[in-house]
Short mmCIF file of C-alpha atoms and ligand atoms in Angstrom, two decimals:
data_model
loop_
_atom_site.label_atom_id
_atom_site.label_comp_id
_atom_site.label_asym_id
_atom_site.label_seq_id
_atom_site.Cartn_x
_atom_site.Cartn_y
_atom_site.Cartn_z
CA MET A 1 7.98 5.32 -69.39
CA GLY A 2 7.08 8.61 -71.05
CA ARG A 3 7.84 10.35 -67.82
CA PHE A 4 11.15 8.56 -67.57
CA LEU A 5 12.12 9.70 -71.05
CA ALA A 6 10.99 13.21 -70.28
CA ASN A 7 13.11 13.22 -67.16
CA PHE A 8 16.08 11.81 -68.95
CA CYS A 9 15.77 14.43 -71.69
CA ARG A 10 15.47 17.09 -69.04
CA LEU A 11 18.73 15.88 -67.55
CA LEU A 12 20.43 15.85 -70.92
CA CYS A 13 19.10 19.31 -71.67
CA PHE A 14 20.20 20.45 -68.28
CA CYS A 15 23.69 19.15 -68.90
CA PHE A 16 23.74 20.66 -72.35
CA LEU A 17 22.69 24.02 -71.01
CA PHE A 18 25.11 23.68 -68.18
CA PHE A 19 28.03 22.96 -70.44
CA SER A 20 26.99 25.50 -73.05
CA PHE A 21 26.60 28.29 -70.60
CA VAL A 22 29.25 27.25 -68.22
CA SER A 23 30.88 30.65 -68.33
CA GLY A 24 27.60 32.23 -67.32
CA ALA A 25 27.17 29.62 -64.65
CA ARG A 26 30.64 30.36 -63.47
CA GLU A 27 29.84 33.99 -62.89
CA LEU A 28 26.69 32.97 -61.14
CA ALA A 29 28.63 30.49 -59.09
CA ASP A 30 31.13 33.12 -58.09
CA ASP A 31 28.29 35.20 -56.70
CA ARG A 32 26.83 32.45 -54.67
CA GLN A 33 28.08 32.20 -51.18
CA HIS A 34 28.04 28.44 -51.21
CA ALA A 35 28.90 27.83 -54.81
CA MET A 36 31.08 24.81 -55.25
CA GLU A 37 33.99 24.12 -57.40
CA MET A 38 34.53 20.51 -58.25
CA ARG A 39 37.08 18.41 -59.98
CA PRO A 40 37.70 14.71 -60.31
CA LEU A 41 40.50 13.27 -58.26
CA MET A 42 43.05 11.16 -59.96
CA PRO A 43 44.68 8.50 -57.89
CA THR A 44 47.85 9.89 -56.40
CA SER A 45 50.84 7.86 -55.52
CA LYS A 46 54.20 9.03 -54.33
CA SER A 47 55.97 6.17 -56.06
CA THR A 48 54.56 6.87 -59.51
CA PRO A 49 55.38 10.47 -60.40
CA LEU A 50 53.58 10.21 -63.73
CA ILE A 51 50.24 9.83 -61.96
CA THR A 52 51.18 12.31 -59.28
CA ASN A 53 51.68 14.85 -62.02
CA GLN A 54 48.06 14.58 -63.00
CA GLY A 55 46.95 14.49 -59.43
CA PRO A 56 44.91 17.09 -57.68
CA GLY A 57 47.95 18.83 -56.26
CA SER A 58 49.67 19.25 -59.62
CA GLN A 59 50.19 22.58 -61.36
CA LEU A 60 47.85 21.56 -64.16
CA ALA A 61 45.08 20.60 -61.82
CA GLN A 62 45.57 23.76 -59.83
CA ASN A 63 45.49 25.89 -62.96
CA GLN A 64 42.42 24.07 -64.15
CA SER A 65 40.60 24.49 -60.93
CA LYS A 66 41.50 28.15 -60.80
CA ASP A 67 40.08 28.47 -64.30
CA ARG A 68 37.22 26.15 -63.48
CA SER A 69 37.82 24.96 -66.96
CA LEU A 70 35.34 22.70 -68.67
CA VAL A 71 37.64 19.71 -68.87
CA SER A 72 38.02 19.60 -65.13
CA LEU A 73 34.28 19.16 -64.62
CA PRO A 74 33.50 15.57 -63.87
CA PHE A 75 30.61 13.82 -65.53
CA GLY A 76 28.67 11.41 -63.39
CA GLY A 77 28.76 11.70 -59.65
CA PRO A 78 30.13 9.95 -56.57
CA LYS A 79 28.96 6.59 -55.33
CA LEU A 80 29.47 5.97 -51.62
CA SER A 81 29.03 2.74 -49.77
CA LEU A 82 26.31 2.81 -47.10
CA GLN A 83 26.89 0.49 -44.15
CA PRO A 84 24.44 -0.43 -41.44
CA ILE A 85 25.41 0.48 -37.89
CA GLY A 86 23.30 -0.93 -35.10
CA ALA A 87 19.68 -1.60 -35.97
CA ASP A 88 18.70 1.93 -36.84
CA ASN A 89 21.47 3.76 -38.58
CA TYR A 90 23.65 3.87 -41.66
CA VAL A 91 27.10 5.32 -42.14
CA VAL A 92 29.16 6.58 -45.08
CA THR A 93 32.87 7.34 -45.30
CA VAL A 94 33.94 10.66 -46.79
CA GLY A 95 37.17 12.68 -46.68
CA PHE A 96 37.67 16.09 -45.08
CA GLY A 97 40.56 18.48 -45.59
CA THR A 98 43.84 18.47 -47.48
CA PRO A 99 45.39 15.97 -47.22
CA LYS A 100 42.06 14.27 -46.77
CA ARG A 101 41.16 12.51 -43.56
CA ASP A 102 38.60 9.75 -44.02
CA LEU A 103 35.77 10.08 -41.52
CA THR A 104 32.76 7.88 -40.88
CA LEU A 105 29.56 9.91 -40.79
CA MET A 106 26.00 9.01 -39.99
CA PHE A 107 23.73 9.31 -43.01
CA ASP A 108 20.57 11.36 -42.40
CA THR A 109 17.81 12.38 -44.80
CA GLY A 110 16.01 14.17 -41.98
CA SER A 111 18.44 17.06 -41.44
CA ALA A 112 20.47 19.32 -43.69
CA THR A 113 23.55 20.34 -41.69
CA THR A 114 26.69 18.30 -42.17
CA TRP A 115 28.95 18.40 -39.14
CA ILE A 116 32.05 16.73 -37.77
CA GLN A 117 33.67 16.88 -34.37
CA CYS A 118 36.63 19.28 -34.60
CA LYS A 119 39.60 20.03 -32.42
CA PRO A 120 39.66 21.77 -30.04
CA CYS A 121 36.86 19.62 -28.72
CA ILE A 122 35.51 21.13 -25.54
CA ASN A 123 32.84 18.56 -24.88
CA CYS A 124 32.86 15.70 -27.35
CA TYR A 125 32.30 11.99 -27.18
CA GLU A 126 35.22 9.62 -27.59
CA LEU A 127 36.09 8.21 -30.99
CA GLU A 128 38.34 5.40 -31.99
CA GLU A 129 39.66 7.43 -34.91
CA PRO A 130 41.33 10.72 -33.94
CA ILE A 131 39.12 13.81 -33.94
CA PHE A 132 39.50 16.00 -37.05
CA ASP A 133 42.24 18.56 -36.51
CA PRO A 134 41.68 21.67 -38.69
CA SER A 135 45.26 22.82 -38.17
CA GLN A 136 46.41 19.76 -40.15
CA SER A 137 44.42 20.76 -43.24
CA SER A 138 45.91 23.31 -45.64
CA THR A 139 42.49 24.14 -47.11
CA PHE A 140 40.55 24.70 -43.88
CA SER A 141 38.97 28.05 -43.17
CA ASN A 142 36.91 28.98 -40.14
CA SER A 143 34.12 31.47 -39.64
CA SER A 144 32.81 33.11 -36.52
CA GLU A 145 29.25 32.03 -37.31
CA GLN A 146 28.09 29.92 -34.42
CA TYR A 147 25.42 27.28 -34.79
CA THR A 148 23.80 24.46 -32.84
CA GLN A 149 22.11 21.63 -34.71
CA LYS A 150 19.49 19.98 -32.52
CA TYR A 151 17.75 16.69 -33.16
CA HIS A 152 14.40 15.23 -32.25
CA ASP A 153 15.99 12.86 -29.71
CA LYS A 154 17.72 15.77 -27.89
CA SER A 155 21.10 15.03 -29.43
CA TYR A 156 22.98 18.10 -30.58
CA ALA A 157 26.17 19.34 -32.23
CA SER A 158 27.38 22.85 -31.62
CA GLY A 159 30.25 24.85 -33.12
CA TYR A 160 31.27 27.19 -35.93
CA PHE A 161 30.66 27.01 -39.65
CA ALA A 162 33.84 26.28 -41.56
CA HIS A 163 34.93 25.49 -45.10
CA ASP A 164 37.18 22.72 -46.30
CA ALA A 165 37.51 20.21 -49.10
CA LEU A 166 35.00 17.35 -48.95
CA THR A 167 36.00 14.23 -50.84
CA MET A 168 33.26 11.84 -51.85
CA ASP A 169 34.42 8.82 -53.78
CA THR A 170 36.77 10.36 -56.38
CA TYR A 171 35.06 13.76 -56.37
CA GLU A 172 36.33 16.68 -54.38
CA VAL A 173 33.91 19.41 -53.34
CA LYS A 174 36.11 22.40 -52.72
CA ASP A 175 35.23 24.87 -50.02
CA PHE A 176 32.40 22.80 -48.67
CA GLU A 177 30.60 24.55 -45.83
CA PHE A 178 29.95 22.42 -42.76
CA LEU A 179 29.67 22.72 -39.02
CA CYS A 180 32.92 22.21 -37.09
CA ALA A 181 31.50 20.99 -33.80
CA HIS A 182 33.32 21.70 -30.55
CA ASN A 183 30.45 20.50 -28.35
CA THR A 184 28.33 17.44 -28.98
CA GLY A 185 25.93 15.35 -26.99
CA GLY A 186 23.48 12.53 -27.45
CA PHE A 187 23.34 9.37 -29.44
CA PHE A 188 25.92 9.32 -32.18
CA GLY A 189 27.70 6.11 -31.27
CA GLU A 190 31.13 5.93 -32.80
CA VAL A 191 30.65 8.22 -35.77
CA ALA A 192 32.81 11.29 -36.39
CA GLY A 193 29.81 13.37 -37.43
CA LEU A 194 26.76 13.42 -39.62
CA LEU A 195 26.12 13.83 -43.35
CA GLY A 196 22.84 15.70 -43.69
CA ILE A 197 21.17 15.23 -47.05
CA GLY A 198 17.98 17.05 -46.14
CA LEU A 199 17.11 20.30 -47.86
CA SER A 200 18.26 23.79 -46.97
CA ASP A 201 20.07 26.68 -48.60
CA ASN A 202 23.47 25.45 -47.48
CA SER A 203 22.89 21.71 -47.38
CA LEU A 204 25.19 19.34 -49.23
CA ILE A 205 22.50 18.98 -51.91
CA SER A 206 22.35 22.76 -52.46
CA GLN A 207 26.11 23.25 -52.32
CA THR A 208 26.73 20.65 -55.02
CA PHE A 209 23.86 21.81 -57.22
CA LEU A 210 25.93 22.66 -60.29
CA ASN A 211 27.62 19.31 -60.45
CA PHE A 212 25.21 16.82 -59.01
CA LEU A 213 22.03 18.51 -60.27
CA GLN A 214 20.25 17.99 -56.94
CA LEU A 215 19.77 14.39 -57.90
CA PHE A 216 20.61 11.60 -55.50
CA CYS A 217 19.63 8.05 -54.75
CA TYR A 218 20.23 5.57 -51.98
CA CYS A 219 19.65 1.92 -51.33
CA LEU A 220 19.59 0.93 -47.66
CA PRO A 221 21.25 -2.45 -47.11
CA PRO A 222 18.69 -5.14 -46.23
CA THR A 223 20.84 -7.00 -43.68
CA GLU A 224 23.60 -6.20 -41.24
CA ASN A 225 26.09 -7.96 -43.49
CA SER A 226 25.20 -6.30 -46.75
CA SER A 227 26.13 -2.85 -47.92
CA GLY A 228 24.04 -0.26 -49.69
CA PHE A 229 24.94 2.91 -51.52
CA LEU A 230 24.42 6.65 -51.68
CA VAL A 231 24.97 8.11 -55.12
CA PHE A 232 24.73 11.61 -56.57
CA GLY A 233 24.25 13.28 -59.94
CA ILE A 234 23.90 11.56 -63.28
CA THR A 235 25.30 8.43 -61.65
CA ALA A 236 22.22 8.42 -59.42
CA ALA A 237 19.94 8.34 -62.46
CA THR A 238 21.95 5.65 -64.21
CA THR A 239 22.26 3.55 -61.06
CA CYS A 240 18.70 3.82 -59.85
CA LEU A 241 16.84 3.80 -63.16
CA PRO A 242 14.15 6.36 -62.44
CA GLN A 243 10.54 5.44 -62.77
CA PHE A 244 8.20 8.36 -62.55
CA GLY A 245 8.20 9.80 -59.07
CA THR A 246 5.68 11.06 -56.57
CA PRO A 247 5.72 14.80 -55.81
CA LEU A 248 7.87 16.01 -52.94
CA ILE A 249 5.95 18.36 -50.68
CA SER A 250 7.67 21.12 -48.76
CA ASP A 251 8.11 20.45 -45.06
CA PRO A 252 5.06 21.97 -43.34
CA ASP A 253 7.07 22.43 -40.13
CA GLY A 254 9.83 24.29 -41.93
CA TYR A 255 12.51 21.73 -41.14
CA ASN A 256 14.56 20.12 -43.86
CA ARG A 257 12.76 16.84 -44.31
CA TYR A 258 11.23 15.15 -47.35
CA PHE A 259 7.45 14.82 -47.42
CA VAL A 260 5.19 12.93 -49.81
CA ASN A 261 1.50 12.18 -50.08
CA LEU A 262 0.59 8.60 -49.13
CA VAL A 263 -2.84 7.96 -50.62
CA GLY A 264 -3.53 4.31 -49.90
CA ILE A 265 -2.35 1.02 -48.44
CA THR A 266 -2.97 -2.46 -49.79
CA ILE A 267 -2.35 -5.55 -47.69
CA GLY A 268 -2.81 -8.97 -49.25
CA ASN A 269 -5.51 -8.15 -51.76
CA LYS A 270 -7.35 -5.66 -49.56
CA THR A 271 -7.03 -1.91 -49.93
CA LEU A 272 -7.63 -0.14 -46.64
CA GLN A 273 -10.43 2.38 -46.41
CA ILE A 274 -8.86 5.71 -45.54
CA SER A 275 -11.12 8.33 -44.02
CA SER A 276 -10.81 11.94 -45.12
CA ASN A 277 -9.48 12.73 -41.67
CA ASP A 278 -6.71 10.17 -42.02
CA ALA A 279 -6.12 11.20 -45.61
CA SER A 280 -5.03 14.60 -44.37
CA SER A 281 -2.43 13.13 -42.03
CA LEU A 282 -1.19 10.76 -44.74
CA ARG A 283 -0.76 13.79 -46.97
CA ASN A 284 2.19 14.75 -44.77
CA THR A 285 4.19 11.54 -44.85
CA ILE A 286 7.88 11.85 -44.02
CA ILE A 287 10.44 9.70 -45.80
CA ASP A 288 13.03 9.21 -43.10
CA SER A 289 16.25 7.27 -42.85
CA GLY A 290 16.48 7.94 -39.11
CA THR A 291 13.26 6.19 -38.05
CA ARG A 292 13.31 2.44 -38.36
CA ILE A 293 9.69 1.25 -38.15
CA SER A 294 7.14 3.09 -40.29
CA ARG A 295 4.47 5.04 -38.42
CA LEU A 296 0.80 5.44 -39.25
CA PRO A 297 -2.02 7.47 -37.73
CA PRO A 298 -3.83 5.41 -35.04
CA SER A 299 -6.98 4.61 -37.02
CA VAL A 300 -5.05 3.63 -40.15
CA TYR A 301 -2.69 1.50 -38.11
CA SER A 302 -5.62 -0.15 -36.40
CA GLU A 303 -7.23 -1.01 -39.73
CA LEU A 304 -3.93 -2.36 -41.04
CA ARG A 305 -3.51 -4.46 -37.91
CA SER A 306 -6.96 -5.97 -38.14
CA SER A 307 -6.49 -6.82 -41.83
CA PHE A 308 -3.15 -8.39 -40.99
CA ASN A 309 -4.71 -10.34 -38.10
CA LYS A 310 -7.46 -11.59 -40.40
CA LEU A 311 -4.90 -12.87 -42.89
CA MET A 312 -2.87 -14.48 -40.07
CA SER A 313 -5.81 -15.84 -38.07
CA LYS A 314 -4.79 -19.48 -38.59
CA TYR A 315 -1.49 -19.02 -36.77
CA PRO A 316 -0.64 -18.73 -33.07
CA VAL A 317 -0.08 -15.23 -31.69
CA ALA A 318 3.13 -14.35 -29.84
CA PRO A 319 3.77 -11.77 -27.09
CA ASN A 320 4.12 -8.08 -27.97
CA SER A 321 7.59 -6.63 -28.40
CA SER A 322 7.84 -3.05 -27.12
CA LEU A 323 6.72 -0.92 -30.05
CA LEU A 324 5.37 -3.86 -32.03
CA ASP A 325 2.05 -5.19 -30.79
CA THR A 326 1.01 -7.66 -33.49
CA CYS A 327 3.20 -10.76 -33.36
CA TYR A 328 2.89 -14.39 -34.45
CA ASN A 329 4.73 -17.59 -33.81
CA LEU A 330 5.41 -19.19 -37.18
CA GLN A 331 7.54 -22.08 -36.00
CA GLY A 332 7.26 -24.88 -38.54
CA TYR A 333 5.64 -22.72 -41.22
CA ASP A 334 7.00 -21.28 -44.44
CA GLN A 335 6.94 -17.55 -43.71
CA SER A 336 7.18 -16.37 -47.28
CA SER A 337 3.99 -18.16 -48.29
CA ILE A 338 2.02 -17.00 -45.22
CA ILE A 339 2.92 -13.38 -44.60
CA PRO A 340 1.02 -11.02 -46.90
CA SER A 341 2.77 -8.49 -49.05
CA MET A 342 1.81 -4.82 -49.01
CA ILE A 343 1.73 -1.89 -51.38
CA LEU A 344 2.07 1.72 -50.26
CA HIS A 345 0.36 3.95 -52.81
CA PHE A 346 1.57 7.50 -53.33
CA ASP A 347 0.37 10.42 -55.40
CA ASN A 348 0.88 10.12 -59.12
CA SER A 349 0.24 6.33 -58.99
CA VAL A 350 3.65 5.67 -57.50
CA GLU A 351 3.84 2.41 -55.56
CA LEU A 352 6.26 1.07 -52.99
CA ASN A 353 5.98 -2.72 -52.94
CA LEU A 354 6.79 -4.42 -49.66
CA ASP A 355 7.44 -8.14 -49.65
CA HIS A 356 7.01 -10.21 -46.50
CA ASN A 357 10.52 -9.28 -45.31
CA SER A 358 9.46 -5.64 -45.11
CA VAL A 359 5.96 -6.26 -43.76
CA VAL A 360 7.16 -8.09 -40.66
CA LEU A 361 10.22 -7.91 -38.48
CA SER A 362 11.65 -11.27 -37.43
CA GLU A 363 12.45 -11.25 -33.75
CA THR A 364 13.70 -14.80 -33.77
CA ASP A 365 13.75 -17.49 -36.43
CA TYR A 366 10.05 -18.05 -35.92
CA LYS A 367 8.57 -15.00 -34.16
CA VAL A 368 7.46 -12.26 -36.51
CA CYS A 369 5.79 -8.93 -35.73
CA LEU A 370 3.96 -6.53 -38.03
CA ALA A 371 6.65 -3.90 -38.67
CA PHE A 372 4.43 -0.82 -38.35
CA ALA A 373 3.45 1.28 -35.36
CA GLU A 374 1.02 4.06 -34.59
CA ASP A 375 2.14 7.63 -34.11
CA THR A 376 0.98 11.19 -34.54
CA GLU A 377 3.34 11.58 -37.50
CA THR A 378 3.19 9.40 -40.61
CA ILE A 379 6.68 8.16 -41.47
CA ILE A 380 8.10 5.77 -44.04
CA GLY A 381 10.92 4.34 -41.97
CA SER A 382 14.20 2.77 -42.98
CA TYR A 383 12.94 -0.79 -42.41
CA GLN A 384 10.44 -0.40 -45.24
CA GLN A 385 13.01 1.31 -47.48
CA ARG A 386 15.58 -1.50 -47.29
CA ASN A 387 16.76 -2.76 -50.65
CA VAL A 388 14.71 -0.16 -52.51
CA ASN A 389 16.36 2.36 -54.81
CA VAL A 390 15.00 5.69 -53.60
CA LEU A 391 15.73 8.40 -56.14
CA TYR A 392 15.28 12.07 -55.21
CA ASP A 393 15.07 14.65 -57.94
CA ILE A 394 14.95 17.99 -56.15
CA VAL A 395 14.71 20.03 -59.35
CA ASP A 396 11.71 18.05 -60.52
CA LYS A 397 10.47 17.85 -56.88
CA THR A 398 9.84 14.12 -57.03
CA VAL A 399 10.95 10.95 -55.33
CA GLY A 400 10.70 7.56 -57.02
CA PHE A 401 11.08 3.97 -55.87
CA SER A 402 12.40 1.03 -57.83
CA ALA A 403 13.47 -2.51 -57.04
CA GLY A 404 16.62 -2.28 -54.99
CA SER A 405 20.03 -3.13 -56.34
CA CYS A 406 21.77 -3.52 -52.99
CA GLY A 407 20.43 -6.93 -51.95
CA ASN A 408 22.77 -9.71 -51.00
C1 NAG B 1 50.01 27.11 -64.34
O1 NAG B 1 49.92 28.50 -64.22
C2 NAG B 1 51.19 29.14 -64.00
C3 NAG B 1 50.98 30.63 -63.82
O2 NAG B 1 49.74 30.90 -63.29
C4 NAG B 1 52.12 28.86 -65.21
O3 NAG B 1 53.40 29.42 -64.97
C5 NAG B 1 52.24 27.38 -65.40
O4 NAG B 1 52.98 27.10 -66.58
C6 NAG B 1 50.87 26.72 -65.51
N1 NAG B 1 51.05 25.27 -65.54
C7 NAG B 1 50.42 24.51 -66.39
C8 NAG B 1 50.74 23.06 -66.31
O5 NAG B 1 49.59 24.90 -67.19
C1 NAG B 2 36.69 29.03 -35.18
O1 NAG B 2 36.55 30.33 -34.67
C2 NAG B 2 36.03 30.42 -33.36
C3 NAG B 2 35.96 31.87 -32.94
O2 NAG B 2 35.61 32.69 -33.99
C4 NAG B 2 36.88 29.65 -32.39
O3 NAG B 2 36.32 29.65 -31.12
C5 NAG B 2 37.03 28.20 -32.87
O4 NAG B 2 37.89 27.49 -32.03
C6 NAG B 2 37.56 28.19 -34.26
N1 NAG B 2 37.60 26.81 -34.73
C7 NAG B 2 38.66 26.29 -35.30
C8 NAG B 2 38.54 24.85 -35.67
O5 NAG B 2 39.64 26.92 -35.53
C1 NAG B 3 26.62 -11.47 -40.28
O1 NAG B 3 27.98 -11.85 -40.13
C2 NAG B 3 28.32 -12.28 -38.84
C3 NAG B 3 29.81 -12.50 -38.78
O2 NAG B 3 30.28 -13.06 -39.96
C4 NAG B 3 27.50 -13.53 -38.52
O3 NAG B 3 27.80 -13.98 -37.23
C5 NAG B 3 26.02 -13.21 -38.63
O4 NAG B 3 25.24 -14.37 -38.44
C6 NAG B 3 25.69 -12.62 -39.98
N1 NAG B 3 24.33 -12.16 -39.98
C7 NAG B 3 23.48 -12.43 -40.97
C8 NAG B 3 22.11 -11.87 -40.82
O5 NAG B 3 23.79 -13.09 -41.95
C1 NAG B 4 -8.70 -11.95 -51.78
O1 NAG B 4 -8.28 -12.84 -50.78
C2 NAG B 4 -9.33 -13.59 -50.22
C3 NAG B 4 -8.76 -14.35 -49.06
O2 NAG B 4 -7.53 -14.93 -49.40
C4 NAG B 4 -9.94 -14.50 -51.28
O3 NAG B 4 -11.02 -15.22 -50.71
C5 NAG B 4 -10.43 -13.62 -52.40
O4 NAG B 4 -10.88 -14.45 -53.46
C6 NAG B 4 -9.33 -12.73 -52.92
N1 NAG B 4 -9.91 -11.81 -53.87
C7 NAG B 4 -9.32 -11.55 -55.02
C8 NAG B 4 -10.01 -10.56 -55.89
O5 NAG B 4 -8.26 -12.05 -55.34
C1 NAG B 5 -0.44 -6.37 -27.55
O1 NAG B 5 -0.82 -5.02 -27.55
C2 NAG B 5 -2.12 -4.79 -28.09
C3 NAG B 5 -2.34 -3.31 -28.20
O2 NAG B 5 -1.81 -2.64 -27.10
C4 NAG B 5 -3.14 -5.47 -27.20
O3 NAG B 5 -4.43 -5.28 -27.73
C5 NAG B 5 -2.83 -6.95 -27.16
O4 NAG B 5 -3.69 -7.60 -26.27
C6 NAG B 5 -1.40 -7.20 -26.74
N1 NAG B 5 -1.10 -8.61 -26.93
C7 NAG B 5 -0.39 -9.32 -26.07
C8 NAG B 5 -0.17 -10.74 -26.45
O5 NAG B 5 0.08 -8.86 -25.05
#
């Protein structure tokens, strides 16, 4: 609790400093290549001129944004709905350009470049919604800086960096830098692009630093029919009620991912013995929205599996399912009273509690499999993050978990 108060005070102080020294910040912002200018959007409607007058296109708003005047700075931060797509991915809807075009983007904590498919598309996959046409946006500007974003699964997006307005909820990020992709390939399904919330100098998180304080939180929806959220800034702190967090470690491979130190695992009432060898691989645990099933080093996984098997020894085993090799047939049993819960322990005594729904994956109504797998990398996957509020505080370099507020 002390830590929470300290963090909250830090935020208040930060805001106070920010508002007090906004003119200084403004000069600083003008120097920064990716500095953002933000203003709240009022609802606009052609049939109600009174509102249109206060809208983003009005003289007043334009003058304010030119001045970057204090009153135009929004307090809070955007809240976006996060929808599941397929088993493994989540999408958000944001607006690009002026007038804004709503586009559905894949949400990714594991990369930092935000891109959309842009006309002219030389080699793009088909979309149901029309591909973004820069010539239709009055605020678009192009650069000649070429870039290819590659992903682990050999997917890629290639094009030129560009700037345009990015609208998230009712907030408009002016001059947002993103990749306008003219060539794409791989596994992006039906999405128009990708929203990268990993860390880098020109990531969304860095570009919105002055307004959203490098503070964001998400809650991954627990079922295909529920929706989660992605929220930035002060709104992230008020929505996700920060506990104290575990330290974020910089990515040892120099990518843009979020690493933490996993120090222990409890299943049922047993805490696994972790060798010093394994401890060093757990020290580089990735929190990833793009991997579904959490991964553990082979010997840790094997100890987890045997503890799980011990606790489940009274029940009939079921065949393996691809990645998952520890399955049971629980037909006729009450799963919630049988399946053990787990606790993942992180540095700084931070715990992620997993109830039976996150410990096993239900293949059918009665077949359940331990929802962990072995790998060379240690990863906290999206399945174990469902319905958890995961709050990232990049300034404080921490990530905290609290009971999710996006359940059904
Ligand atoms: C906006 O600025 C222009 C000149 O820059 C001025 O003529 C106009 O009155 C201003 N409008 C408002 C609403 O302040
Ligand atoms: C951006 O500029 C490059 C060349 O500098 C060009 O090939 C590309 O088509 C341009 N993109 C858009 C969307 O105008
Ligand atoms: C989700 O909704 C669809 C359509 O309404 C339904 O068929 C399906 O059973 C639901 N799934 C869950 C897990 O509730
Ligand atoms: C842990 O669980 C085992 C098996 O269910 C039980 O025998 C033991 O009493 C428990 N220990 C504690 C400390 O709860
Ligand atoms: C499942 O896979 C594990 C590990 O590969 C193996 O030990 C086990 O025998 C398999 N179980 C079944 C039912 O195939």
